[in-house]
Coordinates of C-alpha atoms in Angstrom, one line a residue:
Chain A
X1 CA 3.1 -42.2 6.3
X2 CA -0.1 -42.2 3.7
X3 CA -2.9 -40.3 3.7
X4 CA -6.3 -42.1 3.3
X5 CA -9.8 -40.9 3.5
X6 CA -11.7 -42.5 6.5
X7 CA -13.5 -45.1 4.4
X8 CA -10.2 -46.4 3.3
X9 CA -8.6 -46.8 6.7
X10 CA -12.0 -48.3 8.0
X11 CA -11.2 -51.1 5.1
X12 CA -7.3 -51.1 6.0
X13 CA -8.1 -51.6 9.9
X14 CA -10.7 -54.3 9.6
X15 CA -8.6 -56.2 7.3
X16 CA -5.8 -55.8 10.2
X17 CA -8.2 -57.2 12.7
X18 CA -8.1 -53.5 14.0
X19 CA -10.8 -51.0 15.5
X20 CA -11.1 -47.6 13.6
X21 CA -13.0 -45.4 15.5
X22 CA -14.1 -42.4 15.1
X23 CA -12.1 -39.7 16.5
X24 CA -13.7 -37.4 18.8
X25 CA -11.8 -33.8 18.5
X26 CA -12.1 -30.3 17.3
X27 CA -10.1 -28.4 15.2
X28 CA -7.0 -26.1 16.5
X29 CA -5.1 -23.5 14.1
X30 CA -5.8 -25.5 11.1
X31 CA -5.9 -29.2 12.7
X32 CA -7.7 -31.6 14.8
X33 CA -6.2 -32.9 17.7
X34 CA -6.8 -36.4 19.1
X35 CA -8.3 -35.3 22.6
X36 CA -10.1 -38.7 23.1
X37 CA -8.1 -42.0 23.6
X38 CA -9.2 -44.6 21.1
X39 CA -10.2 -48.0 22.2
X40 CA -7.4 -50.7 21.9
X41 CA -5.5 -52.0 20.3
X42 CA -5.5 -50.0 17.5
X43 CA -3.0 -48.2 15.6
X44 CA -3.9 -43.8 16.5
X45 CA -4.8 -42.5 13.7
X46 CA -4.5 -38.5 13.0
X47 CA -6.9 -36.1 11.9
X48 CA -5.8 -33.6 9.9
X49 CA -8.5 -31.8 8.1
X50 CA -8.3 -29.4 5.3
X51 CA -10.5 -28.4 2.4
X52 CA -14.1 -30.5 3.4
X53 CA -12.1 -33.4 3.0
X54 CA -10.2 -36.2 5.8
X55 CA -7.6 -36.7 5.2
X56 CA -6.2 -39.7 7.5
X57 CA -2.5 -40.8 8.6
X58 CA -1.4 -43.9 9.9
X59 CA 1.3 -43.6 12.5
X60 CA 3.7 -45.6 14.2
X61 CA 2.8 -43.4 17.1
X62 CA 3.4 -44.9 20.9
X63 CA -0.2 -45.0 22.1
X64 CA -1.4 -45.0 25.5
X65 CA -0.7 -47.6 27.8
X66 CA -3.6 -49.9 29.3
X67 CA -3.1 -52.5 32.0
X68 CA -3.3 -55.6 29.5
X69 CA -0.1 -54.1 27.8
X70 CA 1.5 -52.8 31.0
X71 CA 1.5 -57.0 31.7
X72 CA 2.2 -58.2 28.7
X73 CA 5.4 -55.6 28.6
X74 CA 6.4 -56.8 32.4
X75 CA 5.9 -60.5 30.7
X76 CA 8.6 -59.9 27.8
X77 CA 10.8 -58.5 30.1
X78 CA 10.7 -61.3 32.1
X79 CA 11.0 -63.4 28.9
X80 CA 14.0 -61.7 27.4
X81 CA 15.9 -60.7 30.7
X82 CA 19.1 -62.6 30.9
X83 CA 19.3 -62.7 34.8
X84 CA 17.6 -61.9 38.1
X85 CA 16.4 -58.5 39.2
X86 CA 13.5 -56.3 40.0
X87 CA 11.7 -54.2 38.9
X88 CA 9.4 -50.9 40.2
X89 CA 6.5 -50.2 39.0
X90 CA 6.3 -46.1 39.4
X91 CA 3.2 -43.4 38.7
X92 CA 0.8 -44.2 35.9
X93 CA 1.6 -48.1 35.7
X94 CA 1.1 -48.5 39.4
X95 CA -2.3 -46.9 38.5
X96 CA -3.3 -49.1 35.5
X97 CA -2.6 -51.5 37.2
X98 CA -4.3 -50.9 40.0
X99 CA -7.3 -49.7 38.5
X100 CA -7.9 -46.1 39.0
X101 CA -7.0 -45.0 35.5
X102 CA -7.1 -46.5 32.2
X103 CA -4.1 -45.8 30.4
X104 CA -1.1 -44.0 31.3
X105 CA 1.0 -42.2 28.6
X106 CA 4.2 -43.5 29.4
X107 CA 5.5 -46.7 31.9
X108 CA 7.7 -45.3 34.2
X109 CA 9.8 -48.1 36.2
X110 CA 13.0 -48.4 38.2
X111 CA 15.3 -51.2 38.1
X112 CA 17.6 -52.5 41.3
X113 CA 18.4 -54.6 41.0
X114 CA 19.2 -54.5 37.1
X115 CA 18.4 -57.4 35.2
X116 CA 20.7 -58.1 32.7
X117 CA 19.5 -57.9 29.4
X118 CA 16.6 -56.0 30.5
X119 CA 17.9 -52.5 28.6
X120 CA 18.5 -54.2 25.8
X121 CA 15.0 -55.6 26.1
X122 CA 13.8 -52.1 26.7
X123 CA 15.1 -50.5 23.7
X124 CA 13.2 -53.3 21.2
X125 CA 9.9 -53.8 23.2
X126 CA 9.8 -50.0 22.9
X127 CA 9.3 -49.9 19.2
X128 CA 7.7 -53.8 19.1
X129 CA 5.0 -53.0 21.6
X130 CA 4.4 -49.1 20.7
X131 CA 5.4 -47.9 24.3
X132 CA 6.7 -45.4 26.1
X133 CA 9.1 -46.0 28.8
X134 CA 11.0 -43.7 30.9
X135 CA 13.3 -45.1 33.9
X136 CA 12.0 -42.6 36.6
X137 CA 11.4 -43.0 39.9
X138 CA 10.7 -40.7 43.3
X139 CA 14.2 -40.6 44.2
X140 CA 14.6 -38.3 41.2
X141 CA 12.6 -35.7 42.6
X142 CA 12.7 -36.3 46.4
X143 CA 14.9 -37.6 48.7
X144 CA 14.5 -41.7 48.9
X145 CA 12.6 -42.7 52.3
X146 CA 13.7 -44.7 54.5
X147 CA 12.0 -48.1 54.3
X148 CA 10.9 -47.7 50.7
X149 CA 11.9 -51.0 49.6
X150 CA 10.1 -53.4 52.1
X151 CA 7.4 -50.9 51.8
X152 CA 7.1 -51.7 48.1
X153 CA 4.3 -53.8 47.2
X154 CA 4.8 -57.3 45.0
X155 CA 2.9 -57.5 42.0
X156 CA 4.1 -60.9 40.6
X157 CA 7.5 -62.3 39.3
X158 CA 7.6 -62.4 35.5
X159 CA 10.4 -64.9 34.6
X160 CA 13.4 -63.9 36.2
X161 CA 12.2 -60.9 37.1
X162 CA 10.8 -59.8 40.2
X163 CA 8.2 -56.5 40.1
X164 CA 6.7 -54.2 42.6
X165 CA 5.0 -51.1 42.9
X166 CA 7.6 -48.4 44.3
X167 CA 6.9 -47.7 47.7
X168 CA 3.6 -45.7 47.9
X169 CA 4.9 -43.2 50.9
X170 CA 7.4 -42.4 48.3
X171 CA 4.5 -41.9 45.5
X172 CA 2.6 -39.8 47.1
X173 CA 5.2 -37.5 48.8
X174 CA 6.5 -37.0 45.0
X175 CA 3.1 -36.3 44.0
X176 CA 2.1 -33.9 46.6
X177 CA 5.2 -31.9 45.7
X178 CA 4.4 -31.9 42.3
X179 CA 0.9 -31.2 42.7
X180 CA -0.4 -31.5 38.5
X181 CA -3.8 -32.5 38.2
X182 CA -3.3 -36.3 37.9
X183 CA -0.9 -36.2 40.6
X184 CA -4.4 -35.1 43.0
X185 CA -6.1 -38.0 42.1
X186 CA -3.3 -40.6 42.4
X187 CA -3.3 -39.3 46.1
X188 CA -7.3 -39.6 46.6
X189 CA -6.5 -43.5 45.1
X190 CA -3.8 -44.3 47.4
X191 CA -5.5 -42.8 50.4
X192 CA -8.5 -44.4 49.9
X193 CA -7.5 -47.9 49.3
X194 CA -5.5 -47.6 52.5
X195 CA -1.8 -47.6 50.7
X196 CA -0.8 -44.4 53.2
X197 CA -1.5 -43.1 56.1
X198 CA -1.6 -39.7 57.7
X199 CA 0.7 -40.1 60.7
X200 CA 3.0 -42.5 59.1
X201 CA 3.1 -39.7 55.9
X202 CA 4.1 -37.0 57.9
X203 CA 6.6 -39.3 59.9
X204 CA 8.7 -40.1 56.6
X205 CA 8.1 -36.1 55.3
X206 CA 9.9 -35.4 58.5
X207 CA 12.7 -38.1 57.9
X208 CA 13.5 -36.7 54.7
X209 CA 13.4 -32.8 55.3
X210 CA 17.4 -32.2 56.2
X211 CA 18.2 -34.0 52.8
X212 CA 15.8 -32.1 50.9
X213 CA 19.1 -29.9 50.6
X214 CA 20.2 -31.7 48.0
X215 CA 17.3 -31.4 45.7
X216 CA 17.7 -27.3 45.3
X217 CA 14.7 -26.9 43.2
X218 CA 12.9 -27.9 46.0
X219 CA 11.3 -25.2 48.4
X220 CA 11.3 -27.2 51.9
X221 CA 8.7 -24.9 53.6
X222 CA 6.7 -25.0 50.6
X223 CA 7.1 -28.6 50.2
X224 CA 6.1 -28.8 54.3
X225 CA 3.4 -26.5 53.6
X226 CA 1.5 -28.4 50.6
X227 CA 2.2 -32.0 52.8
X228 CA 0.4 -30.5 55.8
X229 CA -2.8 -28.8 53.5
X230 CA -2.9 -32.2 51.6
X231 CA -3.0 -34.0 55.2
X232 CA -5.6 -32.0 56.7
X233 CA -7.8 -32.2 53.7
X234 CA -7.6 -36.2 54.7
X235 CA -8.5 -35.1 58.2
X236 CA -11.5 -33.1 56.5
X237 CA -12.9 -36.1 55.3
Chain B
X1 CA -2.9 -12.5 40.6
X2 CA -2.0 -12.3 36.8
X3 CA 1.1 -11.3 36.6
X4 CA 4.3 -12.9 37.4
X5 CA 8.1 -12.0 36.4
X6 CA 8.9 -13.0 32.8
X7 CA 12.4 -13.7 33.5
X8 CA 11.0 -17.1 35.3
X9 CA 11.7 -20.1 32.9
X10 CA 8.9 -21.4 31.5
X11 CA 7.2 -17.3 31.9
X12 CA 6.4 -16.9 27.8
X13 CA 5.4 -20.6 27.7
X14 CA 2.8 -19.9 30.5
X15 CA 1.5 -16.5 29.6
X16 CA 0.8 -17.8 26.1
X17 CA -0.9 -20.9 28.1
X18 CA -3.7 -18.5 30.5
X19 CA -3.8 -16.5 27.5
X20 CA -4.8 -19.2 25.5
X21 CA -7.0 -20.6 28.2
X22 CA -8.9 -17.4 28.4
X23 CA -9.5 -17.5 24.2
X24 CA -11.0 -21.2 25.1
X25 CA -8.5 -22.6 22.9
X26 CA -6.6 -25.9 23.6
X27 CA -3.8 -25.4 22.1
X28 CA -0.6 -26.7 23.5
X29 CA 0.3 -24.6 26.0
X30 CA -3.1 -24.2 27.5
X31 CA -3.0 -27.8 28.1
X32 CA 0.2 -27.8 29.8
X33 CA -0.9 -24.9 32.4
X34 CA -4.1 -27.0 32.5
X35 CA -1.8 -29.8 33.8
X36 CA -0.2 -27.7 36.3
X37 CA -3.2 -25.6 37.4
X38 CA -3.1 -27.1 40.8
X39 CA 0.1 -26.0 41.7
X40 CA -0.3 -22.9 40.0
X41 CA -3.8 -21.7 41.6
X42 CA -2.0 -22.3 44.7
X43 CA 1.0 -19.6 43.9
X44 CA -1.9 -17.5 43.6
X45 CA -2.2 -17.6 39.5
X46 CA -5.8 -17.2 38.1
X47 CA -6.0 -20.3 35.8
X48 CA -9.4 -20.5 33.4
X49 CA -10.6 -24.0 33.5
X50 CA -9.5 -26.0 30.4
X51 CA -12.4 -27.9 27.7
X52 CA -10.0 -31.2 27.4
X53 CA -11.7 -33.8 30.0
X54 CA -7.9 -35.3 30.3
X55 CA -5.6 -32.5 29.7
X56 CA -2.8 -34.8 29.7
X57 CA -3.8 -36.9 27.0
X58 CA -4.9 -34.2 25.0
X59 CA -1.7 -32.3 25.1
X60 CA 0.2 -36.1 24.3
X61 CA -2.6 -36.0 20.7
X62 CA -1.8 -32.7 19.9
X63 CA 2.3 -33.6 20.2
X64 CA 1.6 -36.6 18.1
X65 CA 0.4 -35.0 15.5
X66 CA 2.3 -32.4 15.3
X67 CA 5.3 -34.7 14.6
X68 CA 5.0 -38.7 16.0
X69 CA 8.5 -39.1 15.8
X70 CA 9.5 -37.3 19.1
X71 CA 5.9 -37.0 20.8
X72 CA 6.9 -38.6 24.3
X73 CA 10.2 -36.4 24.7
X74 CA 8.5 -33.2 23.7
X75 CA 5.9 -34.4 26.2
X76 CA 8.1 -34.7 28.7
X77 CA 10.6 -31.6 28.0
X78 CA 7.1 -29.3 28.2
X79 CA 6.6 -30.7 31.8
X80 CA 10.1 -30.3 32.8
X81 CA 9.9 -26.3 31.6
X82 CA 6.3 -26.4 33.4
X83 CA 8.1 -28.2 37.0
X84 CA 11.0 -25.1 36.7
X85 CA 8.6 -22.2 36.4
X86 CA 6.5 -23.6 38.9
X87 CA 9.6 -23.7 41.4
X88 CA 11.0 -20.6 40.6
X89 CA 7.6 -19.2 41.1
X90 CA 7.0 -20.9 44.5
X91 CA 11.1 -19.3 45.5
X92 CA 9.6 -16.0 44.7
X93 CA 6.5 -15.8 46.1

């Protein structure tokens, strides 16, 4: 990593056909935090203050993920996938994608079936494209509903490869038993573009309850109780 | 309610986090209760509202530059320890 003053990675960037914006932050025990995503593509730059002066690193950091590179990712995977399979689409890429949020930390996705090649694929598209990518999925954290598969939407095929967005029953059931902050307003998105109902939500929560079992950390009255507030706040609408 | 049992996992990573919110600092683990503050309000914790717009992000920047190399896992193992105090909470409650 070097360190440059601000002037000299404005020159460095626009030589790189890159944007160097300023960051927006504030200063916490002695450094200042990127709190504001920077426009892309660029590479994040780090502020890390000390003595009057700015002292700038360049990092290799895995930045944010916007639509345009959630596609172009989905593209090389298609390109350098060696066979057939699909791919799921879970969380924040479903949301890039479908518009409510701008960039997503990391691209969660499922794959089944597996393309082959495609972790191979992963592991250099990773570092290539500056992503993160996690292989996660609902099924994790709750038990899988019935139906999730025909339920999940297509987005498009990309080579060989076949993508959808996981199953939105399945989304939002994992996201009401999480409950974080983002996970409230993935659930205002998918209600209100019509990706899940009320009656058919509370149908597949009831189809899953005796396996919840077998996800221990899981309180099943709890779980019932935030599914039926989360409902009725619909109903309130 | 304040208080909760500090033999929960996660407990010393969550005080620090409301005590932290409180001193209107973001520091790390204020933005990870901020994350969680849903889920936590509804066990009943008093959670001060965080300054980050996106507390997400802003825990994901501070990570970075801390140390770039390992960002996205430290991300993700702070969750984790946030997702088992939260459910040992709800079991208690």
């Amino acid at each position: 990593m070097s360190q440059l003053t601000c002037a000299d990675l404005t020159t460095l960037c626009n030589a790189r056909g890159l944007f160097h914006g300023r960051l927006v932050g504030r200063v916490v025990r002695g450094k200042a935090a990127l709190l504001q995503p920077l426009p892309q593509p660029t590479l994040p730059v780090i502020l890390d203050c000390s003595v009057r002066r700015c002292r700038l690193r360049l990092n290799k950091v895995r930045s944010p993920v916007d639509a345009d590179r959630v596609r172009l990712l989905l593209t090389r995977l298609g390109a350098e996938a060696t066979g057939p399979g699909t791919v799921f689409l879970v969380g924040g890429a479903t949301a890039v994608l479908e518009g409510w949020r701008q960039t997503t930390i990391d691209i969660d996705l499922k794959l089944d079936p597996e393309p082959a090649g495609v972790f191979a694929a992963i592991r250099r598209l990773k570092d290539e494209l500056g992503v993160n990518i996690e292989l996660a999925s609902p099924d994790q954290f709750i038990p899988p509903l019935p139906g999730w598969r025909p339920r999940s939407r297509f987005v498009a095929k990309f080579g060989v490869v076949e993508v959808f967005h996981y199953d939105a029953y399945s989304q939002v059931l994992a996201k009401i038993e999480r409950d974080h902050i983002q996970d409230r307003v993935d659930v205002a998105n998918f209600v209100s573009r019509g990706f899940v109902v009320a009656d058919e939500l509370q149908r597949l929560f009831a189809s899953i309850l005796p396996a919840i079992e077998r996800y221990p950390a899981i309180d099943a009255q709890v779980f019932a109780d935030k599914v039926a507030r989360t409902v009725a706040s619909w109903q309130r609408l | 309610m304040t208080n909760f049992p500090s033999d929960l996992p996660g407990a010393e990573l969550v005080r620090r986090g409301l005590e932290d919110l409180a001193a209107r600092i973001d520091s790390i683990e204020a933005l990870l209760v901020s994350i969680g503050a849903p889920r936590l309000r509804s066990c009943g914790l008093e959670v001060p509202s965080c300054q980050a717009k996106d507390p997400q992000l802003a825990l994901y920047g501070l990570l970075c530059g801390d140390d770039d190399r390992d960002a996205h896992s430290r991300y993700n193992a702070l969750i984790r320890r946030l997702i088992s105090f939260e459910q040992a909470l709800e079991r208690c409650l």
